[in-house]
Coordinates of C-alpha atoms in Angstrom, one line a residue:
X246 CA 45.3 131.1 120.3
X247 CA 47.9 128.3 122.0
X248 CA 45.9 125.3 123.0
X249 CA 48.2 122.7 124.7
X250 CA 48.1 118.8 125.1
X251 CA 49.4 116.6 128.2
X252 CA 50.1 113.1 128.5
X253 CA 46.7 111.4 129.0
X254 CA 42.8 111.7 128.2
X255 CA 41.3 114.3 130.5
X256 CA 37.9 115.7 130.3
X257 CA 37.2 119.0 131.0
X258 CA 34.4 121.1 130.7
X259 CA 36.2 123.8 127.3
X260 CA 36.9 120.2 125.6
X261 CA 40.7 119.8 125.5
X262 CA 41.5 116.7 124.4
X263 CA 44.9 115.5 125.7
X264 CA 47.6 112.9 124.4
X265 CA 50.9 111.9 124.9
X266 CA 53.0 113.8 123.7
X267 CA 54.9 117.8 124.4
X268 CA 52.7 121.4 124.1
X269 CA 51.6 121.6 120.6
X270 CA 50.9 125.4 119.4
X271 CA 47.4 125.1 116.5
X272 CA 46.9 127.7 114.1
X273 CA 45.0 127.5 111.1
X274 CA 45.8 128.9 107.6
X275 CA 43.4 130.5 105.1
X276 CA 41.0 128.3 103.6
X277 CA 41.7 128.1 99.7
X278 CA 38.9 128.4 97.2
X279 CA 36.3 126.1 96.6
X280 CA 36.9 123.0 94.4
X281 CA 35.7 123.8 90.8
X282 CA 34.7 120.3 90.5
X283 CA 32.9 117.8 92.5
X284 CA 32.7 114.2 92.0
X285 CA 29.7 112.5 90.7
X286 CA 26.9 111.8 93.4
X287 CA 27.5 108.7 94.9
X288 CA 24.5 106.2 96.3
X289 CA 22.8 107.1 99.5
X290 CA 25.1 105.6 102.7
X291 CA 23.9 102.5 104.4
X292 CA 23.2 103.0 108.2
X293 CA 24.0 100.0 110.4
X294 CA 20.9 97.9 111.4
X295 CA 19.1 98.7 114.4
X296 CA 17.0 96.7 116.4
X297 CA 15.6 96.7 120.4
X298 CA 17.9 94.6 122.9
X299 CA 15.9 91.5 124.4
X300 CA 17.2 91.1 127.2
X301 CA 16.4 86.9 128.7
X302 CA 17.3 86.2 132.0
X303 CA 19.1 83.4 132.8
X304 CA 17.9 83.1 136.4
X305 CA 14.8 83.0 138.4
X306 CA 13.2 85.1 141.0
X307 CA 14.1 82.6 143.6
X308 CA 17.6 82.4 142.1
X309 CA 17.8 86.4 141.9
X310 CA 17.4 86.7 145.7
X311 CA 20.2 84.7 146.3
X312 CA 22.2 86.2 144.0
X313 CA 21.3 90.0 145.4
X314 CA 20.7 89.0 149.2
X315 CA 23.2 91.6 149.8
X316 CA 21.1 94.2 148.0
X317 CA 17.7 95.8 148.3
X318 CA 14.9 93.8 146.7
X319 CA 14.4 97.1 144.0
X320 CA 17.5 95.7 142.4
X321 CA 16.2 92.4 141.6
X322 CA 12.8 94.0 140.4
X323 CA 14.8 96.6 138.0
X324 CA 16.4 93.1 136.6
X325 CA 13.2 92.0 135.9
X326 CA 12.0 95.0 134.3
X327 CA 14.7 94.8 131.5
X328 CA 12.7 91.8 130.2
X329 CA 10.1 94.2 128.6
X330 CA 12.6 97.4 127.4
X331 CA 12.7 98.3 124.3
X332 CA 15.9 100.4 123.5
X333 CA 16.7 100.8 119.8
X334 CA 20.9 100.1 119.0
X335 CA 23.2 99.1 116.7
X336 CA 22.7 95.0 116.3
X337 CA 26.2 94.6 117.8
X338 CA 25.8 96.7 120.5
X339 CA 22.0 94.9 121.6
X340 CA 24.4 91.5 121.4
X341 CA 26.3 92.7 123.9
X342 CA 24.4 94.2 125.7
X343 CA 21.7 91.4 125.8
X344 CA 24.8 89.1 126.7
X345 CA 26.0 90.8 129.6
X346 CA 22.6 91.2 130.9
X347 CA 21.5 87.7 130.6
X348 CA 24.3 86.2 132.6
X349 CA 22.9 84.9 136.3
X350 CA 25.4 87.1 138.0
X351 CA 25.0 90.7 136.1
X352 CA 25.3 93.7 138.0
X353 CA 24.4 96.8 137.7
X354 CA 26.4 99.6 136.2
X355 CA 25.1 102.6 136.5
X356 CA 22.2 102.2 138.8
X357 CA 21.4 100.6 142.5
X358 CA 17.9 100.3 143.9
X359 CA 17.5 103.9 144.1
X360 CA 18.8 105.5 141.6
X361 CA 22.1 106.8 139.2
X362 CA 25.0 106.2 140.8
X363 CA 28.0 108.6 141.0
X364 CA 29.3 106.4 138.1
X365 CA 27.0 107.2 135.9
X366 CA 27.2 111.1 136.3
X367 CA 30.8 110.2 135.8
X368 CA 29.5 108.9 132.2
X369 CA 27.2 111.2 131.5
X370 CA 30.0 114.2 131.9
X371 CA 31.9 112.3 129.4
X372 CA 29.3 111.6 127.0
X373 CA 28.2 115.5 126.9
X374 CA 31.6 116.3 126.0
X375 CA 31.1 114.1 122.7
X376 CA 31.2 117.3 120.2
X377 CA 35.2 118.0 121.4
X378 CA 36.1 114.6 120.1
X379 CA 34.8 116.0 116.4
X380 CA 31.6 113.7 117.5
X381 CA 27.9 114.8 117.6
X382 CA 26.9 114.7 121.6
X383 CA 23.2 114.3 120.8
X384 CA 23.8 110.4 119.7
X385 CA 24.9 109.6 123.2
X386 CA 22.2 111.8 124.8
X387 CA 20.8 109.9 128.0
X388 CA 18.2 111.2 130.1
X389 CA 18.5 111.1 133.2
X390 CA 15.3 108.8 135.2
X391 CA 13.0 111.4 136.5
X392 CA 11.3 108.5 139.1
X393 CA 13.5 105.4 140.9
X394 CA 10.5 103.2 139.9
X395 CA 12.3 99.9 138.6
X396 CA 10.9 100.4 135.3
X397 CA 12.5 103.8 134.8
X398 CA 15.9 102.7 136.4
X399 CA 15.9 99.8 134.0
X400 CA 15.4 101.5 131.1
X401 CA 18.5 104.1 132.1
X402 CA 21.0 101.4 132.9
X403 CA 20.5 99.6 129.7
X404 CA 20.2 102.8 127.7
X405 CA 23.6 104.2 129.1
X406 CA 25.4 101.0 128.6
X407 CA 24.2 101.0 125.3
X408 CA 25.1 104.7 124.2
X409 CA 28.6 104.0 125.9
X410 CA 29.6 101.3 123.8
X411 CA 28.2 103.4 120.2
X412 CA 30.6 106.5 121.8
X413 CA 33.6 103.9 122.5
X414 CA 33.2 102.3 119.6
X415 CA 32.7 105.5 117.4
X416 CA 35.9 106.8 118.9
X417 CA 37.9 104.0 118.1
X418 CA 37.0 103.1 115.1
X419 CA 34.9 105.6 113.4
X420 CA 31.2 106.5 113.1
X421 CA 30.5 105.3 109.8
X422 CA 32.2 102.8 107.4
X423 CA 33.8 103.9 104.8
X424 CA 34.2 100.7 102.4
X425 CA 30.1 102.0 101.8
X426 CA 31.1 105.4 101.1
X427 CA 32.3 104.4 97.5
X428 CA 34.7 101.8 96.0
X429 CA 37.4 104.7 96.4
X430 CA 37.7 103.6 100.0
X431 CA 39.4 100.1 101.3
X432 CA 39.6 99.9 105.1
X433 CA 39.6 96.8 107.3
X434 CA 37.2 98.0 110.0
X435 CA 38.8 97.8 113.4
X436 CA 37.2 95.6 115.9
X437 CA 35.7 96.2 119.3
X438 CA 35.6 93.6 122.3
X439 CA 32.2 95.0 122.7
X440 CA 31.4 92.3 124.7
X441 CA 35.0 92.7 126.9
X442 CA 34.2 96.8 126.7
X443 CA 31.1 96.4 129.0
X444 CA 32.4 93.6 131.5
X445 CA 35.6 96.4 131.7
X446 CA 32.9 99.7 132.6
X447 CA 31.6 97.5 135.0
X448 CA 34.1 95.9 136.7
X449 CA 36.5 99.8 137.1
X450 CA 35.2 102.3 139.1
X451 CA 37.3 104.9 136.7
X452 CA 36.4 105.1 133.3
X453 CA 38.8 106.8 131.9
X454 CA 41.1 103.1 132.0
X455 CA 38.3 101.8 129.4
X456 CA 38.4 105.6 127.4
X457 CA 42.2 105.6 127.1
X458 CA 42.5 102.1 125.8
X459 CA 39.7 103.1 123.1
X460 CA 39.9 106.6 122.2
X461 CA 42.5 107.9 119.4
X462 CA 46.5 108.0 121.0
X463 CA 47.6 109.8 117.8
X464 CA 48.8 113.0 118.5
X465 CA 47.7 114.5 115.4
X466 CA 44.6 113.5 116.3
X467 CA 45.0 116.0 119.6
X468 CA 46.0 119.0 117.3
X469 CA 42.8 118.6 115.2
X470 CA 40.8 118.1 118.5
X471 CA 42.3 121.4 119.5
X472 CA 41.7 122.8 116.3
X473 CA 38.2 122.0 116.2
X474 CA 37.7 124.0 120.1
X475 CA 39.8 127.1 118.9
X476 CA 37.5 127.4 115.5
X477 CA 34.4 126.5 117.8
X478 CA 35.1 129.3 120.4
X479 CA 37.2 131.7 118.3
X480 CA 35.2 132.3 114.8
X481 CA 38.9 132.7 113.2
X482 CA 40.9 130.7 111.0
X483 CA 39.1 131.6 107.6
X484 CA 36.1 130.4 106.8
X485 CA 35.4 128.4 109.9
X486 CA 32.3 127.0 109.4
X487 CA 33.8 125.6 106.6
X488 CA 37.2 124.6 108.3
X489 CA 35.2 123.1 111.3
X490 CA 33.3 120.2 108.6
X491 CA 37.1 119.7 107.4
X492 CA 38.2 118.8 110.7
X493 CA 35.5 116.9 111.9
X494 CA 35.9 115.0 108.8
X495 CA 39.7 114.5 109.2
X496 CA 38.7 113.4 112.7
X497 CA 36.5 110.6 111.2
X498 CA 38.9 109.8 109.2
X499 CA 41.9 109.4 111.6
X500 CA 39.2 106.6 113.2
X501 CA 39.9 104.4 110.1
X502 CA 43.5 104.5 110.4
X503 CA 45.6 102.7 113.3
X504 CA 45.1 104.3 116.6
X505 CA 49.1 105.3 117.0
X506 CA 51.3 105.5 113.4
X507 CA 54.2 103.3 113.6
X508 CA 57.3 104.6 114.0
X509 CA 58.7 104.5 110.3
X510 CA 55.8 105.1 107.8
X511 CA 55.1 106.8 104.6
X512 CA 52.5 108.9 104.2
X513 CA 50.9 110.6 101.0
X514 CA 48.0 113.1 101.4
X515 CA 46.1 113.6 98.2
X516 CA 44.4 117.0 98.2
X517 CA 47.8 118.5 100.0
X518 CA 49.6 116.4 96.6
X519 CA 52.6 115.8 98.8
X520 CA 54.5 113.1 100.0
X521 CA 55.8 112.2 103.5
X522 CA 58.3 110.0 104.7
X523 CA 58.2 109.6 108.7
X524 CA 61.5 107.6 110.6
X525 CA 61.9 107.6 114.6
X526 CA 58.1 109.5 114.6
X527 CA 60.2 112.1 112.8
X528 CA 59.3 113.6 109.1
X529 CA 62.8 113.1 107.7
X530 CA 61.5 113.8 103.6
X531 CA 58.7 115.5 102.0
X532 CA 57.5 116.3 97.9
X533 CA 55.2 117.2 95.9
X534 CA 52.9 114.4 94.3
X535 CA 50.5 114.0 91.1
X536 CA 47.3 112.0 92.0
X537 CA 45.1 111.0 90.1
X538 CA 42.3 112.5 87.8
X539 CA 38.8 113.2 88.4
X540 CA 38.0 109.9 86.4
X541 CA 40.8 107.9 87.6
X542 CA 40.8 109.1 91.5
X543 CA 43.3 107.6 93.8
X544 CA 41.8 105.6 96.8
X545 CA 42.1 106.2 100.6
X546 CA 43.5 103.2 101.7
X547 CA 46.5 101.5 103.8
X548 CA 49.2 98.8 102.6
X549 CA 52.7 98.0 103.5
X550 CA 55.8 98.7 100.8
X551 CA 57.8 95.9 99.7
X552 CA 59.7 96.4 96.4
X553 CA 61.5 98.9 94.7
X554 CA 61.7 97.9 91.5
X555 CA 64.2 99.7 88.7
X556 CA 64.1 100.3 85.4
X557 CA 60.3 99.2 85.1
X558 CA 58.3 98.0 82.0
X559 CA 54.9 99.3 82.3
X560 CA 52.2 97.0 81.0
X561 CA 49.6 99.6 79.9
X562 CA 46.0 98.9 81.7
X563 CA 43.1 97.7 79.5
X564 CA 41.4 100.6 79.7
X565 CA 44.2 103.1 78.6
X566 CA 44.6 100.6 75.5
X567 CA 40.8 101.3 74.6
X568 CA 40.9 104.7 75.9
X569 CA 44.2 106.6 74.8
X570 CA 45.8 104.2 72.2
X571 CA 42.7 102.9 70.4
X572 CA 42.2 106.2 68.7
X573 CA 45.7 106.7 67.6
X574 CA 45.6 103.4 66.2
X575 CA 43.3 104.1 63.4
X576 CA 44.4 107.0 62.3
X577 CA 47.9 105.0 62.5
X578 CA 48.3 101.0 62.8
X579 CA 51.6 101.5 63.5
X580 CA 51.2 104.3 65.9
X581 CA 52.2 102.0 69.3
X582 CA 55.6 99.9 66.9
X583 CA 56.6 104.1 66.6
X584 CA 56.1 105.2 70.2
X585 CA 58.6 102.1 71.2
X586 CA 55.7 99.9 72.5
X587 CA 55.5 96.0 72.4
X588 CA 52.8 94.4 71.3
X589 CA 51.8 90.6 72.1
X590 CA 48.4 89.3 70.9
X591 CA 48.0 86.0 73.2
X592 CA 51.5 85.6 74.4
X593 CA 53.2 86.2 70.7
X594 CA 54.8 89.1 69.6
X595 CA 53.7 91.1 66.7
X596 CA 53.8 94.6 65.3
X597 CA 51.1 96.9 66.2
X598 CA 50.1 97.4 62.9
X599 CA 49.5 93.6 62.3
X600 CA 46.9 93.4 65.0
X601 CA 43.2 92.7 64.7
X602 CA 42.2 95.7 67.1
X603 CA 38.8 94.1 67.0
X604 CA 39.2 90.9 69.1
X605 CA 38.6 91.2 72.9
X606 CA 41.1 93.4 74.8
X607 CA 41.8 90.6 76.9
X608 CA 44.1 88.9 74.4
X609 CA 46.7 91.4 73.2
X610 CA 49.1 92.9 75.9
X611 CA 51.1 96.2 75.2
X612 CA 54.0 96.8 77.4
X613 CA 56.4 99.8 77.3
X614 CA 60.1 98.7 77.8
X615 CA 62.6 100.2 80.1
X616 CA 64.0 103.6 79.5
X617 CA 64.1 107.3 79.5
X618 CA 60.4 107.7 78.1
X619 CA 59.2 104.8 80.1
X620 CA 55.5 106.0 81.8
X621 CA 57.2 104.7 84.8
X622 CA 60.3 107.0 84.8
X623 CA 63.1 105.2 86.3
X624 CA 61.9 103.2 89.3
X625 CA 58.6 102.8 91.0
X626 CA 58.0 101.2 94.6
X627 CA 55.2 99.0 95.5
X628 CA 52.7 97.9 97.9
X629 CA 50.8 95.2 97.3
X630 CA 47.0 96.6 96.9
X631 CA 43.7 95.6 94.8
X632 CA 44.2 98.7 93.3
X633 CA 47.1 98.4 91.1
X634 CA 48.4 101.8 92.6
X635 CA 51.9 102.4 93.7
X636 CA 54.6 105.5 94.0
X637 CA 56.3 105.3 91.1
X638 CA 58.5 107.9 88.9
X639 CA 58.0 110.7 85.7
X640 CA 59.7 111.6 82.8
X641 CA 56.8 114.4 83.0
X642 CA 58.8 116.6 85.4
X643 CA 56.9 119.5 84.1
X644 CA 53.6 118.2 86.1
X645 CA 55.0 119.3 89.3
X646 CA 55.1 122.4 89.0
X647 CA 51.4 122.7 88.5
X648 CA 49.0 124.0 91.6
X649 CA 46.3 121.3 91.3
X650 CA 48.6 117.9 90.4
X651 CA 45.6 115.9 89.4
X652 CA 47.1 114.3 86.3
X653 CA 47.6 110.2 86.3
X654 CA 45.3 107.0 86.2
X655 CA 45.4 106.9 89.8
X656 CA 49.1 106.0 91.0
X657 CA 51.5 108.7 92.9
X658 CA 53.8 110.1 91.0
X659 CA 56.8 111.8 92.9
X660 CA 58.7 114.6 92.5
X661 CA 61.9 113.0 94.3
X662 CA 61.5 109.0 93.8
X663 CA 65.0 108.5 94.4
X664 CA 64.9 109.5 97.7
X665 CA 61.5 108.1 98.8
X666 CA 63.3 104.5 97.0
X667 CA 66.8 105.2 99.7
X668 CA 64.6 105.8 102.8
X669 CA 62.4 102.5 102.1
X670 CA 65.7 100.9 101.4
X671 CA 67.4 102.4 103.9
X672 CA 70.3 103.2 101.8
X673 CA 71.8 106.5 99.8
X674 CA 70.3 107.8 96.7
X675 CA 74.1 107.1 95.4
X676 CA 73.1 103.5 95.6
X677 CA 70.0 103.9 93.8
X678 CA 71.4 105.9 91.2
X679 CA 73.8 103.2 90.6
X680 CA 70.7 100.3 90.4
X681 CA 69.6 102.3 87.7
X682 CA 72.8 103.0 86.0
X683 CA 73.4 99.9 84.2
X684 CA 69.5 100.1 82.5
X685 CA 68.4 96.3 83.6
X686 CA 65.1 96.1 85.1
X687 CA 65.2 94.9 88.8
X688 CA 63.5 94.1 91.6
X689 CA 64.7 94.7 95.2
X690 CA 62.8 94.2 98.8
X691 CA 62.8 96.9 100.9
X692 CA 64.7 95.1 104.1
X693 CA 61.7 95.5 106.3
X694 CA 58.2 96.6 105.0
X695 CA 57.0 100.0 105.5
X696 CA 53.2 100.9 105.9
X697 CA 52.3 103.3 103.4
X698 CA 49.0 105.5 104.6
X699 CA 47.5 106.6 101.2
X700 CA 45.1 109.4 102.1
X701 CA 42.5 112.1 101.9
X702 CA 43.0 114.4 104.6
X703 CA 41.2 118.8 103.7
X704 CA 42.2 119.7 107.0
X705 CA 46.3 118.3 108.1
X706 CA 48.5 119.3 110.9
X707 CA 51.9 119.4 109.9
X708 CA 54.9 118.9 112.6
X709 CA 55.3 122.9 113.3
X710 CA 51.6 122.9 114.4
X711 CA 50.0 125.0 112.0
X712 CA 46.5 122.8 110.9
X713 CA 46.8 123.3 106.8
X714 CA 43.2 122.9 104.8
X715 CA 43.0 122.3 101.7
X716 CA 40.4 121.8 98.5
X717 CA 38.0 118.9 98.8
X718 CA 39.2 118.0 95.3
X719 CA 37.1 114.8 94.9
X720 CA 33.8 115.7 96.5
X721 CA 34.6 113.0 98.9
X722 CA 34.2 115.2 102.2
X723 CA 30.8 116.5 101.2
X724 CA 30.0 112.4 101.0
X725 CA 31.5 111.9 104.4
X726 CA 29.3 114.4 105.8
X727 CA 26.0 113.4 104.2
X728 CA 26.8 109.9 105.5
X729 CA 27.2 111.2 108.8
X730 CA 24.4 112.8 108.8
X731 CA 22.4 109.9 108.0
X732 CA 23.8 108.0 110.3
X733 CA 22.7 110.9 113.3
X734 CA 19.5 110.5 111.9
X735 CA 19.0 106.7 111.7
X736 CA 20.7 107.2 116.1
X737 CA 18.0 109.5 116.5
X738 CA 14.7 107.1 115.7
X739 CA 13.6 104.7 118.7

């Protein structure tokens, strides 16, 4: 079933959501097998705080009828009323909305002395239409006032701004956080002007101006939207209960990510194991990946590439020492001085089999030098992270042939490094190979810095339209769900 995007936000009642960008065709592929294993339960998510606006005045009665003396006196009295509400939101969102209350010339949004405005319905269409946008329509729910008593209008103008700025907000930057998912996640939330947001809803008579500033530009984000309405309506595409969580989920996590990619980007998506390299918005190169293992799991995050560096040492991780080399080392001291290893023990160099293995880790350093066994393979590219992960090369070519590549401690290894390292550099793989050639280890700045989107997408649209799902290898969508969940659940208490 075709489902087509335009150039701007629309709303209509089927839930097509619209972006720039030309007629994009969604299918969806089987779903694969379930995951054999999960990852280990994680602690229970952290909602935001909630609390009731309180809502001060800044003005007197006397003052108010001056300031409304072009407006009924039911205005002024619904002002008043706001005094005693008691909505329940988000701490940031009863900031601004106490804050744009309180000032001595607030006007309504949504409301005038007798009741919702045409505004409003405007607002309320949108915020029915929640679900489309992979979002869950009941936390924006606002009743409409069944009476124009002051009280009741009060309560409705507050309570719509409110749920407005949590769907805005929600849209732009995601529903939940994900740095309190698990320490495999390392976003840098995206702020909202939530204080700007509601001056803006007030001051346009469209809303759609504040919607297309705030709501996701990316036109992969319109495939999955489109996605999500075809499974919805259709039943197809595999296991579509299934698929729909996936996409939902990808939808959340598109949030976290910049609103538009950048023109030239890298992009690696870790339960796909692949690779991407984007230039002019255009996938130009693609491979396979390895990603890390269950116990070493490669984290969803975002950095920028700087360096290629060639013919790279590897200075083996504390834990791989006490892991992986401690045991070979007593059945053999001199198990790392055979495998080609150096060995320093607080800056001096010594044979393996000369070291006290019992004093703290922290003193001796192994390194593995430059060359064809190198960990490293032949070049690796970095991007500054509190991680320690970067893309880096194999001699383990075998790896890649592999259906499930879940193999290292956590970095990327590719299948084609030389060719990721030439579009960074934005030079030939004949100049690479001849970095290499001469066996010195080097390091060389990419000439300007590439972001680098380090992922974990289960559902994917790739260029050709076709939405791609794959296994939920770490557990982590499950996690995204339940947290999701929870926060519905913390929306849904007054």
């Amino acid at each position: 079933m075709p489902l087509r995007t335009s150039s701007r936000w629309i709303a209509p009642l089927a839930g097509l959501l619209v972006l720039s960008g030309s007629a994009i065709a969604v299918r969806a592929e089987p779903q694969p097998a379930p995951p054999v294993t999960q990852a280990s339960p994680k602690p229970a998510y952290t909602v935001p705080a909630r609390r009731p606006a309180h809502i001060v005045r800044q003005d007197t009665g006397a003052s108010l009828s001056a300031l409304f003396d072009s407006v009924s006196g039911n205005q002024a009295k619904v002002l008043n009323e706001m005094g005693g509400l008691t909505v329940s939101m988000n701490n940031d969102i009863a900031e601004a909305i106490e804050a744009y209350y309180a000032q001595p010339k607030a006007k309504f949004i949504w409301v005038d002395g007798r009741g919702p405005t045409p505004k409003a319905a405007q607002a309320l269409s949108l915020l029915k239409q929640a679900d489309d946008w992979g979002l869950n329509a009941g936390d924006y729910a606002v009743a409409p006032p069944q009476r124009s008593d002051p009280k009741a209008l009060a309560e409705f103008e507050v309570s719509l701004s409110a749920k407005m700025l949590m769907f805005l907000q929600d849209n732009f930057r995601g529903r939940i956080d994900p740095n309190k998912l698990s320490n495999y996640y390392d976003f840098k939330r995206k702020p909202v002007d939530l204080k700007g947001t509601i001056a803006q809803l007030s001051a346009t008579p469209d809303l759609m101006v504040v919607f297309d500033r705030l709501l996701p530009s990316n036109p992969k984000f319109a495939q999955l939207a489109a996605e999500l309405h075809y499974l919805r309506t259709s039943g197809q595409g595999g296991d579509a209960a299934a698929n729909i969580n996936k996409v939902i989920v990808a939808m959340e996590e598109m949030r976290w990510l910049p609103q538009e990619f950048p023109e030239r980007y890298v992009f690696i998506n870790q339960p796909a194991y692949m690779a991407y390299y984007y230039e002019n918005s255009t996938l130009t190169l693609s491979m396979k990946a390895v990603i890390g293992q269950q116990d070493h799991q490669t984290n969803f995050f975002d950095a920028s590439i700087k360096t290629v560096e060639f013919n790279p040492d590897w200075g083996v991780p504390q834990s791989i020492i006490r892991n992986e080399m401690l045991p070979h080392l007593k059945r053999d001291p001199a198990y790392l001085d055979k495998e080609g290893y150096v060995v320093s023990v607080k800056g001096k160099t010594m044979p393996s089999a000369k070291v006290d293995w019992s004093q703290p880790l922290e003193n001796i350093g192994v390194v593995q030098p430059p060359g064809p066994d190198n960990a490293l393979g032949q070049l690796k590219i970095l991007f500054p992270n509190s991680h320690d992960i970067y893309m880096h090369d194999t001699p383990a070519r075998g790896k890649f042939a592999s259906q499930d590549r879940m193999f290292s401690h956590g970095c990327v290894r590719l299948e084609n490094p030389k060719a990721m390292a030439a579009a960074v550099l934005k030079t030939s793989v004949e100049f690479v190979d001849q970095q290499i050639a001469d066996g010195a280890k080097k390091d060389m700045p990419v000439p300007e810095q590439v972001p680098v989107y380090v992922s974990y997408f289960t559902a994917w649209p790739t260029d050709d339209g076709v939405i791609h799902y794959f296994d939920d290898i770490y557990g982590r969508d499950a996690e995204t769900l339940t947290a999701i969940s929870a926060t519905t659940a913390s929306r849904a208490q007054s």
